[in-house]
Short mmCIF file of C-alpha atoms and ligand atoms in Angstrom, two decimals:
data_model
loop_
_atom_site.label_atom_id
_atom_site.label_comp_id
_atom_site.label_asym_id
_atom_site.label_seq_id
_atom_site.Cartn_x
_atom_site.Cartn_y
_atom_site.Cartn_z
CA MET A 317 86.50 78.31 75.63
CA THR A 318 84.44 81.28 76.34
CA ILE A 319 83.24 83.18 79.21
CA GLU A 320 80.96 85.72 80.29
CA VAL A 321 81.74 87.79 82.94
CA HIS A 322 78.55 89.71 84.80
CA GLN A 323 79.58 92.37 87.04
CA PHE A 324 77.67 94.18 89.66
CA PRO A 325 78.44 96.92 92.67
CA CYS A 326 78.50 95.40 96.31
CA LEU A 327 78.92 96.78 99.53
CA SER A 328 80.15 100.75 99.81
CA ASP A 329 82.49 100.68 96.81
CA ASN A 330 83.26 96.88 95.97
CA TYR A 331 82.37 94.86 93.32
CA GLY A 332 81.08 91.64 92.75
CA PHE A 333 81.64 89.50 89.60
CA LEU A 334 80.20 86.23 88.81
CA VAL A 335 82.06 84.80 85.88
CA ARG A 336 80.33 81.88 83.40
CA ASP A 337 81.50 78.96 80.63
CA ASP A 338 79.33 79.50 77.90
CA ALA A 339 80.25 75.88 77.29
CA THR A 340 79.01 73.95 80.72
CA GLY A 341 77.34 76.54 82.36
CA ALA A 342 79.94 76.78 85.33
CA VAL A 343 79.69 80.12 87.67
CA ALA A 344 82.42 81.58 90.25
CA THR A 345 81.81 84.37 91.84
CA ILE A 346 85.17 85.53 91.89
CA ASP A 347 85.68 86.56 95.55
CA THR A 348 82.69 87.10 98.14
CA PRO A 349 82.14 90.74 99.10
CA ASP A 350 78.63 89.88 99.44
CA ALA A 351 76.73 86.48 99.92
CA ASP A 352 73.44 88.23 99.67
CA ALA A 353 74.35 90.26 96.65
CA VAL A 354 75.71 87.22 94.94
CA ASN A 355 72.73 85.02 95.10
CA ALA A 356 70.70 88.01 94.12
CA ALA A 357 73.00 88.40 90.78
CA LEU A 358 73.05 84.57 90.43
CA GLU A 359 68.96 84.41 90.71
CA GLU A 360 68.29 86.90 88.29
CA ARG A 361 70.20 85.09 85.70
CA GLY A 362 68.80 81.83 87.15
CA TRP A 363 72.70 80.93 87.25
CA SER A 364 74.16 78.54 89.86
CA LEU A 365 77.09 78.77 92.07
CA THR A 366 79.54 75.94 90.67
CA HIS A 367 83.13 78.01 92.17
CA ILE A 368 84.51 80.43 94.20
CA PHE A 369 87.76 82.21 93.20
CA ASN A 370 89.42 83.97 96.26
CA THR A 371 92.22 86.36 95.19
CA HIS A 372 92.98 87.44 98.84
CA HIS A 373 91.35 87.10 102.43
CA HIS A 374 90.06 89.87 103.51
CA PHE A 375 86.47 89.82 104.65
CA ASP A 376 85.52 91.99 101.81
CA HIS A 377 86.59 89.43 99.41
CA ALA A 378 86.30 85.97 101.40
CA GLY A 379 83.37 86.80 104.37
CA GLY A 380 80.31 85.49 102.03
CA ASN A 381 82.73 81.93 101.67
CA GLU A 382 80.84 79.88 103.84
CA ALA A 383 76.96 81.07 103.27
CA LEU A 384 77.38 80.69 99.31
CA LYS A 385 79.25 77.53 99.89
CA ALA A 386 76.47 75.99 102.47
CA ARG A 387 73.19 76.95 99.94
CA TRP A 388 75.64 76.22 96.57
CA GLY A 389 78.48 73.36 97.78
CA CYS A 390 80.36 75.23 95.26
CA GLN A 391 83.86 74.31 95.43
CA ILE A 392 86.48 77.58 96.80
CA VAL A 393 89.13 77.94 95.28
CA GLY A 394 92.20 80.40 96.93
CA ALA A 395 95.98 80.66 97.51
CA ALA A 396 97.81 77.60 98.97
CA ASN A 397 99.98 79.83 100.85
CA ASP A 398 97.46 81.42 102.45
CA ALA A 399 95.00 78.16 103.22
CA GLY A 400 94.46 79.03 106.79
CA ARG A 401 92.71 82.55 106.00
CA ILE A 402 90.93 81.81 103.08
CA PRO A 403 87.38 80.62 105.37
CA GLY A 404 86.11 77.13 103.84
CA ILE A 405 88.98 76.59 100.85
CA ASP A 406 88.59 73.74 99.13
CA LYS A 407 91.50 73.70 96.32
CA GLY A 408 94.72 75.50 97.73
CA VAL A 409 96.40 76.98 94.03
CA HIS A 410 99.99 78.53 93.48
CA ASP A 411 101.48 80.61 90.65
CA GLY A 412 100.99 78.93 87.27
CA ASP A 413 98.12 76.72 88.59
CA ARG A 414 95.57 76.11 86.12
CA VAL A 415 92.22 75.56 87.18
CA SER A 416 88.85 75.20 85.75
CA LEU A 417 85.55 76.87 85.76
CA GLY A 418 83.99 73.83 83.14
CA ASP A 419 85.55 74.20 79.49
CA SER A 420 86.99 77.04 80.67
CA GLU A 421 90.64 77.59 82.64
CA ALA A 422 92.19 80.35 84.24
CA VAL A 423 95.93 80.22 85.32
CA VAL A 424 96.80 82.05 88.03
CA PHE A 425 99.22 85.15 89.51
CA GLU A 426 101.32 84.74 92.97
CA VAL A 427 100.88 89.14 93.26
CA PRO A 428 102.01 89.44 96.84
CA GLY A 429 102.08 92.53 98.26
CA HIS A 430 98.20 93.79 99.50
CA THR A 431 98.51 90.66 101.47
CA VAL A 432 101.45 87.87 101.56
CA GLY A 433 99.13 85.68 99.98
CA HIS A 434 96.86 87.93 97.36
CA ILE A 435 96.74 85.73 93.83
CA ALA A 436 95.07 87.30 90.24
CA PHE A 437 92.95 84.91 88.07
CA TYR A 438 94.26 85.19 84.35
CA PHE A 439 91.72 83.67 81.19
CA ALA A 440 94.04 83.63 78.80
CA SER A 441 91.51 83.17 75.88
CA ASP A 442 89.14 85.69 76.77
CA GLY A 443 91.87 87.77 77.81
CA VAL A 444 90.58 88.62 80.50
CA ALA A 445 92.11 89.38 84.77
CA PHE A 446 90.65 89.07 87.35
CA VAL A 447 93.05 91.46 90.09
CA GLY A 448 91.43 91.64 92.89
CA ASP A 449 93.06 94.53 94.82
CA THR A 450 96.50 94.32 93.93
CA LEU A 451 96.02 96.94 90.09
CA PHE A 452 93.45 99.40 90.46
CA ALA A 453 92.58 101.61 87.63
CA LEU A 454 94.75 103.98 88.44
CA GLY A 455 95.54 103.18 91.45
CA CYS A 456 97.27 99.92 93.07
CA GLY A 457 96.74 97.85 96.29
CA ARG A 458 97.84 99.25 99.80
CA LEU A 459 101.11 97.11 100.85
CA PHE A 460 99.30 96.05 104.00
CA GLU A 461 100.94 92.67 104.56
CA GLY A 462 104.56 92.91 101.66
CA THR A 463 106.83 95.85 100.75
CA PRO A 464 107.81 97.61 97.63
CA GLU A 465 109.50 95.86 96.46
CA GLN A 466 107.31 92.52 96.46
CA MET A 467 104.49 94.74 94.62
CA TRP A 468 106.95 96.04 91.94
CA SER A 469 107.52 92.39 91.15
CA SER A 470 103.77 91.53 91.49
CA LEU A 471 103.39 94.55 89.11
CA GLY A 472 105.53 93.19 86.82
CA LYS A 473 103.63 90.32 86.19
CA LEU A 474 100.08 92.15 85.00
CA LEU A 475 102.12 94.12 82.66
CA ALA A 476 103.87 91.40 81.04
CA LEU A 477 99.96 90.80 79.88
CA PRO A 478 98.66 91.94 76.69
CA ASP A 479 97.64 95.37 76.17
CA ASP A 480 94.41 94.76 75.56
CA THR A 481 93.46 92.45 78.26
CA ILE A 482 90.45 93.53 80.57
CA VAL A 483 90.73 93.95 83.67
CA TYR A 484 88.94 94.00 86.69
CA CYS A 485 89.70 95.34 89.69
CA ALA A 486 87.79 94.62 93.03
CA HIS A 487 86.55 98.19 93.95
CA GLU A 488 85.77 101.40 92.21
CA TYR A 489 87.97 104.25 93.57
CA THR A 490 88.82 105.82 90.14
CA GLN A 491 87.95 108.80 91.28
CA ALA A 492 89.89 109.60 94.22
CA ASN A 493 93.27 107.75 92.56
CA ALA A 494 92.93 110.35 89.39
CA ASN A 495 93.22 112.96 91.36
CA PHE A 496 96.35 111.66 93.66
CA ALA A 497 97.47 110.43 89.47
CA LEU A 498 97.53 113.75 88.38
CA SER A 499 98.80 115.29 91.54
CA VAL A 500 102.17 113.15 90.46
CA ASP A 501 101.93 113.29 87.09
CA PRO A 502 100.40 116.11 85.93
CA ASP A 503 102.00 116.71 82.51
CA ASN A 504 100.58 113.13 81.36
CA GLU A 505 98.37 113.94 78.58
CA ALA A 506 96.47 110.72 78.33
CA LEU A 507 96.08 111.41 82.04
CA VAL A 508 94.94 114.25 81.76
CA ALA A 509 92.20 113.29 78.58
CA ARG A 510 90.95 110.51 81.02
CA ALA A 511 90.80 111.79 84.14
CA SER A 512 87.86 114.27 82.63
CA ASP A 513 86.42 110.68 81.10
CA ILE A 514 86.44 109.33 84.42
CA ALA A 515 84.81 112.38 85.90
CA ARG A 516 81.86 112.33 83.43
CA LEU A 517 81.60 108.75 84.36
CA ARG A 518 81.40 108.87 88.06
CA ALA A 519 79.10 112.12 88.06
CA ASP A 520 76.45 110.13 85.54
CA GLY A 521 77.22 106.76 88.11
CA LEU A 522 78.42 104.87 85.91
CA PRO A 523 81.54 102.00 86.35
CA THR A 524 84.89 103.01 85.33
CA VAL A 525 86.17 98.76 85.84
CA PRO A 526 86.79 96.77 84.05
CA THR A 527 90.00 98.64 82.04
CA SER A 528 92.16 97.39 80.08
CA MET A 529 96.17 97.16 80.46
CA ALA A 530 96.74 99.55 77.92
CA LEU A 531 95.22 102.03 79.53
CA GLU A 532 97.02 101.09 82.46
CA LYS A 533 100.21 101.52 81.30
CA ALA A 534 99.38 104.68 79.93
CA THR A 535 98.39 106.07 82.35
CA ASN A 536 98.54 104.85 86.15
CA PRO A 537 101.93 106.01 88.31
CA PHE A 538 102.49 103.16 89.79
CA LEU A 539 103.29 100.79 86.28
CA ARG A 540 105.39 104.05 85.24
CA PRO A 541 108.11 103.98 87.72
CA ALA A 542 110.42 105.29 84.35
CA SER A 543 108.20 107.23 82.83
CA VAL A 544 110.80 110.40 82.30
CA THR A 545 107.83 113.41 83.67
CA LEU A 546 106.84 111.37 86.69
CA ARG A 547 110.65 111.04 88.11
CA GLN A 548 111.10 115.37 87.13
CA SER A 549 107.54 115.35 89.34
CA LEU A 550 109.48 113.02 92.33
CA ASN A 551 112.87 114.53 92.55
CA MET A 552 113.81 111.20 90.86
CA SER A 553 115.93 110.92 87.74
CA ALA A 554 118.85 108.41 89.05
CA ALA A 555 116.39 106.07 91.49
CA THR A 556 115.33 102.73 90.70
CA ASP A 557 112.24 101.80 89.48
CA VAL A 558 111.03 100.14 92.96
CA GLU A 559 112.50 103.64 94.53
CA VAL A 560 109.84 105.40 92.58
CA PHE A 561 107.28 102.96 92.26
CA ALA A 562 107.70 102.51 96.67
CA GLU A 563 107.82 106.44 97.06
CA THR A 564 104.39 106.73 94.61
CA ARG A 565 102.88 104.52 97.10
CA ARG A 566 103.73 106.38 100.14
CA ARG A 567 103.11 109.53 98.27
CA LYS A 568 99.77 107.86 97.90
CA ASP A 569 98.88 106.66 101.43
CA ASN A 570 99.27 110.16 102.56
CA PHE A 571 97.23 112.19 100.03
ZN1 LIG B 479 92.02 93.94 100.08
FE1 LIG B 480 88.87 95.36 99.32
#
């Protein structure tokens, strides 16, 4: 059960991802930011699209569903509890469900917060997670529909993944996220070092995605509300984790 992932830029700052099951040649696109770009990536490789795995309903994630389904007749998998907003959905899934891609399999996590029906796909045997707009490199999704409590509990599901999990997030927001992260956690040496790595990568036009859970746990302020230095800089020594998370998110919204 091995997959190959092909990542490519889409729209202004999205990433598209094709996932191919080696054993059977089944191919899923994680979201459909741009049908033309997904088709071009498939054609380049000579791959045929069999599945669409949607993380959430936003246009830069599900906007290409119908065009791709019309061309490929592929199966669309999305959140059962957001089925009304996922164009062309064939199969609604819930937390803990397993979805097949040929001989490979992804576990579904319900991760509400950015939207109420946001889900993530975790290919456990390959140690790969597609997290949409829930977790970003050094950031997390804006709370358009959910509460800080919901988002913090969603991030908790991702925090439970092994440290070496490869995390594919849906946008290249890392440089801006790094600037914010440094503003709230300036004494975090791992963060300072990472920020200069990121600046170098971006100056060369290179992606900062994927990331890993280990790197995010060490440097992402949205995953570190228990951090003593972060709490000191926010003046929130006695607060709960979710209060610190909520304040961090609020500051980022106004940064
Ligand atoms: Zn979104
Ligand atoms: Fe998005």
